[in-house]
């Protein structure tokens, strides 16, 4: 049972401002993911929650208690580190027991908890081994076990899967999700991988340059990105962007660029009308573009030249050129398309995004 | 492919007598030769010569003759020899404990982040860099009964009312040379242990902090066990060095007062070179060997146990 809240949180390293005015409410039992490129301040924020990094200004509360000056050991948190941080000279069992021993738990209770955690994680047969005798995936489990046995108020994860190979990462991701469902403990998870963020998070915080860009449920970030950065960061393959000029005429608002003239749907048009004549950035995800049929409205079609065809089996990823802009489109895998073909494509107007050219905020 | 082809064409050109080098056993022999010659010339030969000398009755100007273990038998009844043995152990034991304690403390301090860390680290090494004879002379001056700056300070502060004859009293003299040895040896411990500390990932300490370990527990359960292999190696080097220490005692007290501060090395020098009884001096030197051998073997066994843990 624990909420974590951050109020006007700031962190300076000497003169560098790495975390800027972060305000955030993490709800009880919520799995909150911090995602962003390296150096965006996500790990520093996590370390401040852990108490490993001092706060420059602001306030952190865990369970409605201000913990700004509370040392890590008294915050009742457990952390899983990127490099596992297992004690190399202790066996797996001792690694898991250490935190309980330090907190003067009884021996029988320690054994009971280790057994339970080992059971959950499937590492019963590794208890006598030393960390160096384990594979990366096994070490990761032990690190998780060390966190689980503590029964903490909050779990903190610092890029826990980034040292694993791709296949294992997917597998552990699923297990982490199951684990969270089973234990239902408030969790804060830091990653630079937007797929991990989307799949694991109840909600996701996107950070850049120490500033929170957007907080929301994964689909919300995907469907309604607050700005161009979030739009480009969330989703794979990434959203297409084209520099356009907005025009208002004949009762329609259009976004125009060389080789492109798209008329905006009503809701978007009403928001964009006041910016007519100004520059903007048009955003459309590859999966929202398809090959046009003769019946499609010319308002949403454009001509493109195929540059590269990537057959992925489940889809074909086309890299196309539209005027000066590059557009990726994800189309039906059965389509017969070859490089240098000239195609007529259509986009789904309901899925259009428009961003202010200067502020990059969504219009 | 290219490599094999090249090797094949090379083979055709090398003279037959050099072909033997393609056999790894011959090549190994050739490569080992320079080291073997150097070791033989500068270590094995003097050692063997020392053993022979200790079994003879050689003096300066008299090659002497073989007398068996007579020199050792004589040492057995020599009180000064037994004093040196005791002194050497006492000197090595006490200074090692202090050097380890102070060195570890310094290393932990230097392992923190603070301004001017690089400069402080460099300065820490000074006692280690200055030639021992020079720094020891400076210390001798500081312990001088008349000119002692230590006496002067204690006197001014009001702690003493009469001069202390640091090097004239047997217990104080021993304590004094220990102080100098510790001063000289701490940097080696500090820098080596600091290097050891830096191999320990800071994440481990952070994990322990989150696990609820207070600073002392973090040191005792995480840092110390992980530092132990390095500590043991550093101790090994230091014990060997200290056990065979010579210049420090020679400059400070010359083994005095009344032979109270003789170590193996200074006593061997006193008998062998100063008194000219070469064979007996050699016997004293050699007597150091079994003691040192046992110490080193025990430590090496322990190191191996620690490292394979």
XYZ file of C-alpha atoms in Angstrom:
672
model
C 0.000 0.000 0.000
C 1.953 2.983 -1.091
C 1.625 6.040 -3.208
C 4.684 7.897 -4.342
C 4.385 11.563 -5.130
C 6.934 13.986 -6.485
C 6.415 17.729 -6.081
C 8.481 20.290 -8.007
C 11.400 17.906 -7.933
C 14.709 19.353 -9.134
C 18.211 18.017 -9.384
C 21.399 19.846 -10.228
C 24.766 18.201 -10.768
C 27.031 21.183 -10.114
C 25.492 23.659 -12.527
C 23.778 21.163 -14.809
C 20.033 21.041 -14.299
C 19.208 17.395 -14.944
C 15.723 17.029 -13.467
C 13.419 19.990 -13.921
C 10.331 20.582 -11.821
C 8.921 17.108 -11.955
C 5.412 16.726 -10.547
C 4.015 13.248 -10.459
C 1.542 11.116 -8.549
C 2.225 7.400 -8.645
C -0.845 5.558 -7.436
C -0.981 2.627 -5.094
C -0.146 -0.682 -6.855
C 0.502 1.160 -10.080
C 3.259 0.105 -12.460
C 4.744 3.410 -13.566
C 7.349 3.442 -16.311
C 9.808 6.277 -16.909
C 10.974 6.278 -20.480
C 13.208 8.600 -22.473
C 16.526 8.777 -24.273
C 19.746 8.482 -22.258
C 20.500 11.576 -20.232
C 16.846 12.572 -19.921
C 16.920 12.410 -16.110
C 14.810 9.291 -15.667
C 17.419 7.297 -13.758
C 18.317 10.311 -11.614
C 14.655 10.680 -10.707
C 14.496 7.014 -9.751
C 17.648 7.337 -7.660
C 16.145 10.303 -5.867
C 13.084 8.213 -5.029
C 15.450 5.516 -3.759
C 17.368 8.033 -1.674
C 20.654 7.284 -3.427
C 20.783 10.802 -4.835
C 20.132 13.940 -2.822
C 17.277 16.198 -3.897
C 18.250 19.733 -4.941
C 14.765 21.079 -4.315
C 11.222 19.826 -4.141
C 9.632 17.029 -2.207
C 9.220 13.271 -2.413
C 6.508 11.526 -0.434
C 6.090 7.817 0.004
C 2.795 6.888 1.622
C 2.199 10.542 2.441
C 5.408 10.841 4.429
C 8.024 13.277 3.191
C 11.172 11.213 2.699
C 13.519 13.931 1.432
C 15.955 13.351 4.280
C 15.168 9.697 4.993
C 18.094 7.368 4.168
C 17.432 4.607 1.597
C 17.305 1.864 4.209
C 14.402 3.519 6.011
C 12.261 4.181 2.940
C 11.025 0.593 2.726
C 11.837 0.272 -0.940
C 13.629 -2.402 -2.935
C 15.623 -1.736 -6.053
C 16.714 -3.880 -8.980
C 19.838 -2.512 -10.607
C 20.852 -2.544 -14.242
C 23.944 -4.646 -13.505
C 22.055 -6.717 -10.928
C 24.452 -5.604 -8.158
C 24.490 -9.047 -6.584
C 27.035 -9.503 -3.795
C 29.631 -11.609 -5.611
C 31.003 -13.293 -2.488
C 27.634 -14.504 -1.239
C 25.527 -17.411 -2.413
C 22.166 -16.773 -4.039
C 20.407 -17.567 -0.773
C 22.673 -15.196 1.188
C 22.128 -12.491 -1.388
C 18.402 -12.731 -0.843
C 18.764 -13.096 2.922
C 21.041 -10.088 3.350
C 18.349 -7.421 3.519
C 16.322 -9.487 5.989
C 19.386 -10.235 8.103
C 20.189 -6.537 8.280
C 16.637 -5.933 9.452
C 17.009 -8.603 12.129
C 14.380 -10.996 10.836
C 14.201 -14.394 12.468
C 15.976 -17.225 10.728
C 12.842 -19.267 10.119
C 11.082 -16.265 8.616
C 14.071 -15.528 6.360
C 14.052 -19.107 5.107
C 10.324 -19.041 4.525
C 10.556 -15.866 2.472
C 13.533 -17.061 0.440
C 11.707 -20.275 -0.344
C 8.633 -18.367 -1.453
C 10.600 -15.970 -3.668
C 12.687 -18.783 -5.138
C 9.476 -20.631 -5.842
C 7.891 -17.655 -7.613
C 11.000 -17.080 -9.724
C 11.893 -20.715 -10.345
C 15.383 -20.493 -8.873
C 15.076 -23.114 -6.088
C 17.939 -25.136 -7.532
C 20.311 -22.163 -7.673
C 20.209 -21.164 -4.010
C 23.687 -22.498 -3.193
C 25.408 -21.025 -6.232
C 27.538 -17.905 -6.394
C 26.446 -15.115 -8.766
C 29.371 -15.763 -11.107
C 28.070 -19.287 -11.700
C 24.800 -17.916 -13.055
C 23.736 -16.763 -16.506
C 22.508 -13.215 -17.071
C 18.875 -14.237 -16.905
C 19.409 -16.187 -13.699
C 21.215 -13.264 -12.100
C 18.314 -11.057 -13.023
C 15.951 -13.434 -11.272
C 18.104 -13.450 -8.159
C 18.130 -9.657 -8.187
C 14.347 -9.748 -8.405
C 14.262 -12.314 -5.620
C 16.335 -10.077 -3.396
C 13.740 -7.358 -3.920
C 10.729 -9.642 -3.450
C 11.773 -11.186 -0.127
C 11.810 -7.753 1.422
C 8.096 -7.218 0.838
C 8.696 -3.512 0.327
C 6.234 -0.698 -0.176
C 7.725 0.217 -3.535
C 9.784 -1.623 -6.153
C 12.267 0.423 -8.135
C 13.687 -0.943 -11.379
C 16.636 0.696 -13.102
C 16.736 -0.636 -16.679
C 16.713 -4.194 -15.356
C 16.460 -5.900 -18.731
C 18.957 -3.893 -20.735
C 21.829 -6.346 -20.132
C 19.910 -9.340 -21.446
C 19.828 -10.550 -25.019
C 16.764 -9.747 -27.094
C 14.966 -13.059 -26.695
C 15.483 -13.269 -22.948
C 14.399 -9.668 -22.593
C 11.006 -10.414 -24.105
C 10.626 -13.433 -21.852
C 11.589 -11.534 -18.701
C 9.265 -8.711 -19.689
C 6.353 -11.093 -19.626
C 7.471 -12.511 -16.295
C 7.821 -9.050 -14.799
C 4.282 -8.301 -15.837
C 2.989 -11.505 -14.264
C 5.042 -10.809 -11.156
C 3.506 -7.393 -10.777
C 0.023 -8.787 -11.167
C 0.750 -11.369 -8.512
C 2.463 -9.108 -5.987
C 0.545 -5.898 -6.702
C 3.215 -3.596 -5.289
C 3.663 -0.008 -6.442
C 6.497 -0.109 -8.984
C 8.616 2.485 -10.711
C 10.437 1.208 -13.753
C 13.046 3.066 -15.769
C 13.838 2.109 -19.344
C 14.943 3.653 -22.602
C 13.005 1.038 -24.531
C 9.586 2.295 -25.561
C 8.343 -1.253 -26.174
C 9.034 -2.129 -22.526
C 7.313 1.072 -21.504
C 4.219 0.359 -23.595
C 3.913 -3.291 -22.587
C 4.684 -3.032 -18.878
C 3.354 0.322 -17.793
C -0.035 1.002 -16.310
C 1.021 4.537 -17.027
C 4.111 5.898 -18.717
C 6.111 9.052 -18.094
C 7.997 10.289 -21.129
C 10.985 12.462 -20.219
C 13.390 14.534 -22.244
C 16.121 16.892 -21.048
C 14.921 16.546 -17.466
C 11.394 17.639 -18.306
C 8.311 15.455 -18.181
C 6.834 15.566 -21.679
C 3.697 13.587 -21.032
C 2.207 11.229 -18.482
C -0.486 8.810 -19.488
C -1.618 5.303 -20.230
C 0.296 3.648 -23.062
C -2.511 3.962 -25.604
C -3.113 7.570 -24.670
C 0.543 8.368 -25.439
C 0.267 6.441 -28.650
C -2.993 7.954 -29.859
C -2.717 11.445 -28.445
C 0.929 12.398 -28.057
C 1.269 15.785 -26.392
C 4.084 16.906 -28.633
C 6.277 15.946 -31.495
C 8.915 14.323 -29.266
C 6.456 11.907 -27.640
C 4.914 11.193 -31.051
C 8.302 10.253 -32.467
C 9.515 8.360 -29.401
C 6.497 6.131 -28.819
C 5.667 3.593 -31.493
C 7.736 1.429 -33.779
C 8.259 1.973 -36.643
C 8.330 5.650 -35.747
C 5.738 8.198 -36.821
C 6.314 10.014 -40.116
C 6.731 13.759 -40.003
C 6.368 16.223 -42.859
C 6.873 19.986 -42.750
C 3.687 21.555 -44.043
C 2.024 24.935 -44.401
C -1.539 25.304 -43.159
C -4.046 26.893 -45.515
C -7.676 27.890 -45.028
C -9.897 28.129 -48.108
C -13.309 27.015 -49.381
C -14.283 26.095 -45.850
C -11.528 23.507 -45.631
C -8.261 23.602 -43.737
C -5.447 21.851 -45.575
C -1.904 20.916 -44.776
C 0.280 21.440 -47.798
C 3.791 20.604 -48.846
C 5.437 19.782 -52.129
C 3.604 16.700 -53.456
C 1.179 16.711 -50.554
C -2.170 18.358 -49.967
C -4.191 16.817 -47.181
C -7.426 18.214 -45.954
C -7.801 18.031 -42.197
C -10.772 16.378 -40.493
C -13.210 18.745 -38.783
C -11.981 18.519 -35.217
C -8.373 19.093 -36.203
C -9.387 21.752 -38.722
C -11.149 23.838 -36.106
C -8.064 23.815 -33.923
C -5.718 24.526 -36.812
C -7.787 27.251 -38.506
C -6.307 30.089 -36.459
C -2.849 29.044 -37.550
C -3.598 29.228 -41.270
C -0.661 30.494 -43.291
C 1.780 29.249 -40.679
C 4.183 26.342 -40.751
C 3.415 23.123 -38.916
C 4.512 19.515 -38.743
C 2.181 16.818 -39.983
C 2.483 13.442 -38.274
C 1.090 10.116 -39.438
C 2.036 6.620 -38.286
C 3.143 4.094 -40.936
C 0.244 1.792 -40.083
C -2.210 4.597 -40.882
C -1.090 4.751 -44.503
C -2.158 2.227 -47.135
C -2.241 1.862 -50.886
C -5.146 3.893 -52.278
C -8.181 2.382 -53.989
C -9.829 4.182 -56.916
C -12.757 5.077 -54.636
C -10.649 6.909 -52.020
C -11.195 10.615 -51.598
C -8.509 12.699 -53.244
C -8.454 14.827 -50.083
C -6.311 12.257 -48.280
C -4.309 10.743 -51.106
C -0.808 11.511 -52.308
C 1.704 10.178 -54.809
C 4.812 8.463 -53.533
C 7.848 6.783 -55.012
C 8.934 3.571 -53.329
C 12.596 3.574 -52.312
C 12.934 0.429 -50.201
C 10.624 -2.533 -49.667
C 11.027 -4.423 -46.403
C 9.037 -7.643 -46.296
C 8.463 -8.555 -42.633
C 5.990 -11.358 -43.201
C 3.238 -9.833 -41.111
C 3.449 -6.594 -43.055
C 5.480 -4.828 -45.668
C 7.322 -1.750 -44.604
C 7.731 0.713 -47.454
C 10.159 3.602 -47.399
C 8.756 6.118 -49.836
C 9.565 9.594 -51.002
C 6.837 12.205 -51.127
C 8.208 15.395 -52.596
C 11.191 16.172 -50.357
C 9.797 14.180 -47.429
C 10.372 10.551 -46.524
C 7.328 8.542 -45.487
C 7.255 5.000 -44.183
C 4.098 2.996 -44.757
C 3.116 -0.352 -43.364
C 0.992 -2.194 -45.904
C -0.590 -5.576 -46.567
C 2.130 -8.270 -46.821
C 0.498 -9.717 -49.925
C 0.874 -6.458 -51.889
C 2.992 -6.652 -54.993
C 5.266 -3.656 -54.675
C 8.799 -3.163 -55.916
C 11.399 -0.494 -55.387
C 11.036 2.575 -57.664
C 7.320 1.873 -58.175
C 5.167 4.986 -58.173
C 2.214 4.478 -55.880
C -0.869 6.358 -54.848
C -1.200 6.146 -51.062
C -4.000 7.193 -48.757
C -3.810 8.090 -45.102
C -6.419 7.699 -42.414
C -7.483 11.285 -41.655
C -8.795 10.346 -38.222
C -5.264 9.382 -37.245
C -3.553 12.583 -38.377
C -1.423 14.529 -35.930
C -0.429 18.136 -36.252
C 2.307 19.843 -34.287
C 3.199 23.495 -33.967
C 6.416 24.129 -35.906
C 7.897 26.255 -33.135
C 6.670 24.856 -29.822
C 6.318 21.315 -31.219
C 3.179 20.955 -29.093
C 0.254 19.050 -30.550
C -2.356 21.256 -32.206
C 44.903 -19.510 -45.348
C 47.161 -16.581 -46.017
C 48.936 -17.104 -42.729
C 49.590 -20.773 -43.395
C 50.862 -20.015 -46.840
C 53.189 -17.364 -45.488
C 54.481 -19.683 -42.774
C 55.110 -22.396 -45.339
C 57.138 -20.101 -47.548
C 59.105 -18.876 -44.517
C 59.947 -22.446 -43.542
C 61.593 -23.088 -46.837
C 63.984 -20.237 -46.288
C 65.053 -20.795 -42.638
C 68.217 -22.807 -42.095
C 67.783 -26.275 -40.680
C 69.304 -25.532 -37.278
C 66.708 -22.811 -36.676
C 63.893 -25.176 -37.527
C 64.210 -26.629 -34.053
C 62.589 -23.423 -32.832
C 59.358 -24.494 -34.445
C 59.156 -27.102 -31.751
C 57.454 -25.383 -28.809
C 59.700 -27.068 -26.258
C 62.885 -25.644 -27.788
C 61.286 -22.262 -28.329
C 60.152 -22.167 -24.703
C 63.661 -22.977 -23.591
C 65.150 -20.190 -25.680
C 62.593 -17.669 -24.506
C 63.137 -18.620 -20.872
C 66.912 -18.335 -21.140
C 67.392 -14.603 -20.392
C 65.225 -14.778 -17.288
C 66.860 -17.977 -16.102
C 70.341 -16.465 -16.544
C 69.426 -13.293 -14.679
C 67.717 -15.154 -11.851
C 70.599 -17.600 -11.593
C 73.274 -14.928 -11.615
C 71.682 -12.482 -9.203
C 69.547 -14.649 -6.944
C 70.389 -18.352 -7.049
C 74.156 -17.931 -7.109
C 74.360 -15.404 -4.235
C 71.925 -17.533 -2.259
C 73.991 -20.671 -2.756
C 77.152 -18.725 -1.980
C 75.455 -17.425 1.189
C 74.582 -20.956 2.234
C 78.176 -22.107 1.669
C 79.506 -19.072 3.517
C 77.284 -19.791 6.513
C 78.719 -23.302 6.689
C 82.305 -22.034 6.707
C 84.520 -20.142 9.100
C 85.252 -17.314 6.667
C 86.275 -13.908 8.009
C 87.469 -10.824 6.228
C 90.870 -11.789 4.792
C 90.386 -15.476 5.615
C 88.438 -17.767 3.280
C 88.073 -20.211 6.177
C 87.047 -23.828 5.959
C 83.938 -25.953 6.155
C 82.647 -26.091 9.725
C 79.186 -27.543 9.243
C 76.452 -26.001 11.398
C 78.849 -24.524 13.920
C 77.800 -20.962 13.076
C 74.154 -21.789 13.654
C 74.933 -23.559 16.886
C 76.693 -20.422 18.016
C 73.677 -18.304 17.125
C 71.473 -20.612 19.171
C 73.330 -19.446 22.272
C 73.539 -15.805 21.184
C 71.198 -13.585 23.220
C 71.449 -10.695 20.793
C 70.384 -12.996 17.968
C 67.253 -14.020 19.852
C 66.564 -10.373 20.645
C 66.762 -9.628 16.905
C 64.398 -12.495 16.141
C 61.891 -11.238 18.681
C 62.394 -7.631 17.514
C 61.813 -8.552 13.885
C 58.517 -10.265 14.636
C 57.383 -7.507 16.986
C 58.435 -4.795 14.527
C 56.737 -6.534 11.587
C 53.571 -7.389 13.498
C 52.945 -4.011 15.090
C 53.765 -1.936 12.015
C 51.693 -4.152 9.699
C 48.616 -3.783 11.875
C 48.997 -0.008 11.946
C 49.837 0.270 8.257
C 46.785 -1.785 7.355
C 44.500 0.155 9.652
C 45.691 3.603 8.654
C 46.105 2.652 4.991
C 42.570 1.304 4.802
C 41.192 4.373 6.513
C 43.031 6.667 4.099
C 41.964 4.577 1.118
C 38.321 4.809 2.147
C 38.624 8.579 2.546
C 40.334 8.946 -0.826
C 37.670 6.801 -2.446
C 35.132 9.548 -1.781
C 34.548 12.461 -4.074
C 35.960 15.778 -2.958
C 37.707 18.749 -4.481
C 41.444 18.395 -5.035
C 41.279 14.619 -4.809
C 43.973 14.105 -7.446
C 46.438 16.372 -5.647
C 45.812 14.763 -2.272
C 46.302 11.335 -3.784
C 49.626 12.434 -5.241
C 50.772 13.907 -1.909
C 49.829 10.764 -0.034
C 52.484 8.954 -2.017
C 55.305 11.271 -0.945
C 56.635 9.201 1.990
C 56.784 6.259 -0.377
C 58.614 8.180 -3.102
C 61.289 9.924 -1.036
C 64.372 7.698 -0.711
C 64.103 5.953 2.645
C 67.582 6.959 3.749
C 66.809 10.664 3.239
C 63.463 10.640 4.954
C 64.851 8.533 7.777
C 67.612 11.080 8.363
C 64.926 13.731 8.657
C 63.116 11.584 11.199
C 66.343 10.980 13.068
C 66.703 14.726 13.365
C 63.167 14.998 14.680
C 63.922 12.349 17.307
C 67.283 13.892 18.221
C 67.462 14.400 22.002
C 68.695 17.982 21.677
C 67.141 19.271 18.478
C 63.966 17.195 18.480
C 61.050 19.175 17.133
C 58.796 16.623 18.811
C 60.303 17.354 22.214
C 60.094 21.076 21.503
C 56.405 20.831 20.678
C 55.534 18.650 23.650
C 57.515 20.998 25.876
C 55.799 24.119 24.550
C 52.402 22.553 24.901
C 53.330 21.685 28.455
C 53.019 17.937 28.210
C 56.618 17.286 29.227
C 59.110 19.088 31.432
C 62.291 17.246 30.550
C 63.770 16.085 27.263
C 62.801 12.652 26.094
C 65.696 10.665 24.703
C 63.691 8.983 21.983
C 66.446 6.895 20.480
C 68.427 6.434 23.682
C 65.850 4.359 25.533
C 65.394 0.814 24.235
C 61.582 0.764 24.293
C 61.224 4.296 22.960
C 63.780 3.595 20.257
C 61.774 0.590 19.079
C 58.584 2.638 19.131
C 60.320 5.432 17.215
C 61.517 3.245 14.377
C 58.065 1.668 14.204
C 56.556 5.125 13.789
C 58.892 5.851 10.904
C 58.190 2.507 9.285
C 54.455 3.071 9.560
C 54.785 6.583 8.140
C 56.725 5.183 5.230
C 54.507 2.169 4.623
C 51.019 3.671 4.881
C 51.022 5.198 1.363
C 51.683 1.819 -0.221
C 48.740 0.340 1.665
C 46.538 3.360 0.985
C 47.149 3.473 -2.754
C 46.968 -0.294 -3.268
C 43.805 -0.614 -1.209
C 42.346 2.398 -2.989
C 42.950 0.616 -6.286
C 41.203 -2.412 -4.785
C 38.282 -0.310 -3.573
C 37.807 1.159 -7.003
C 37.254 -2.269 -8.491
C 34.228 -2.695 -6.205
C 31.122 -1.469 -7.995
C 29.477 1.418 -6.111
C 26.158 -0.247 -6.942
C 26.952 -2.965 -4.413
C 27.140 -0.415 -1.633
C 23.961 1.206 -2.873
C 22.212 -2.152 -2.986
C 23.383 -2.828 0.557
C 22.191 0.606 1.679
C 18.752 -0.124 0.261
C 18.890 -3.576 1.833
C 19.100 -1.817 5.169
C 22.808 -2.083 5.978
C 24.221 0.764 8.085
C 27.642 2.100 7.036
C 29.560 -0.232 9.359
C 27.625 -3.264 8.081
C 28.167 -2.190 4.500
C 31.898 -2.146 5.193
C 31.942 -5.410 7.103
C 29.652 -7.482 4.885
C 30.338 -6.013 1.448
C 33.493 -3.904 1.136
C 35.837 -5.831 3.410
C 35.204 -9.330 1.971
C 35.522 -8.008 -1.572
C 38.727 -6.153 -0.702
C 40.254 -9.134 1.096
C 42.176 -10.631 -1.862
C 43.881 -7.285 -2.528
C 44.493 -6.760 1.188
C 46.190 -10.123 1.484
C 48.534 -9.473 -1.417
C 49.418 -6.040 -0.064
C 50.043 -7.541 3.375
C 52.256 -10.213 1.843
C 54.453 -7.659 0.119
C 54.583 -5.466 3.170
C 55.445 -8.289 5.565
C 58.304 -9.472 3.366
C 59.630 -5.916 3.076
C 59.297 -5.147 6.754
C 60.705 -8.460 7.911
C 63.872 -7.825 5.949
C 64.001 -4.091 6.699
C 67.490 -2.653 7.013
C 68.050 0.967 6.025
C 65.529 2.462 8.406
C 66.958 0.832 11.530
C 70.513 1.269 10.324
C 70.099 5.030 9.913
C 67.967 5.654 13.004
C 69.662 3.568 15.686
C 72.192 1.278 14.029
C 70.608 -1.477 16.095
C 71.189 0.337 19.380
C 70.866 1.355 22.090
C 72.709 -1.708 23.409
C 71.450 -3.877 20.492
C 67.840 -3.251 21.554
C 66.559 -2.493 18.056
C 68.467 -5.002 15.957
C 66.504 -6.803 13.285
C 67.728 -9.811 11.300
C 69.192 -7.652 8.567
C 70.942 -5.112 10.756
C 72.346 -7.787 13.036
C 73.628 -9.758 10.053
C 75.299 -6.593 8.797
C 76.697 -5.828 12.234
C 78.331 -9.233 12.554
C 79.173 -9.965 8.958
C 80.402 -6.617 7.668
C 81.177 -4.395 10.664
C 82.803 -7.145 12.714
C 84.079 -8.923 9.612
C 82.741 -12.346 10.674
C 81.407 -13.109 7.197
C 80.293 -16.651 7.893
C 78.349 -15.763 11.014
C 76.717 -12.817 9.290
C 75.632 -15.162 6.519
C 74.222 -17.521 9.131
C 72.107 -14.724 10.649
C 70.793 -13.766 7.204
C 69.942 -17.341 6.422
C 68.198 -17.801 9.754
C 65.641 -15.319 8.475
C 64.800 -17.683 5.638
C 62.744 -20.393 7.415
C 60.723 -17.819 9.350
C 59.933 -15.805 6.250
C 59.238 -18.979 4.313
C 56.579 -20.119 6.768
C 54.940 -16.676 6.841
C 54.826 -16.447 3.049
C 53.502 -19.974 2.567
C 50.732 -19.423 5.098
C 49.764 -16.145 3.458
C 49.838 -17.564 -0.056
C 47.640 -20.474 0.988
C 45.219 -18.045 2.560
C 45.193 -15.838 -0.535
C 44.416 -18.827 -2.683
C 41.536 -19.774 -0.418
C 40.149 -16.239 -0.502
C 40.412 -15.967 -4.265
C 38.742 -19.245 -5.065
C 35.861 -18.500 -2.727
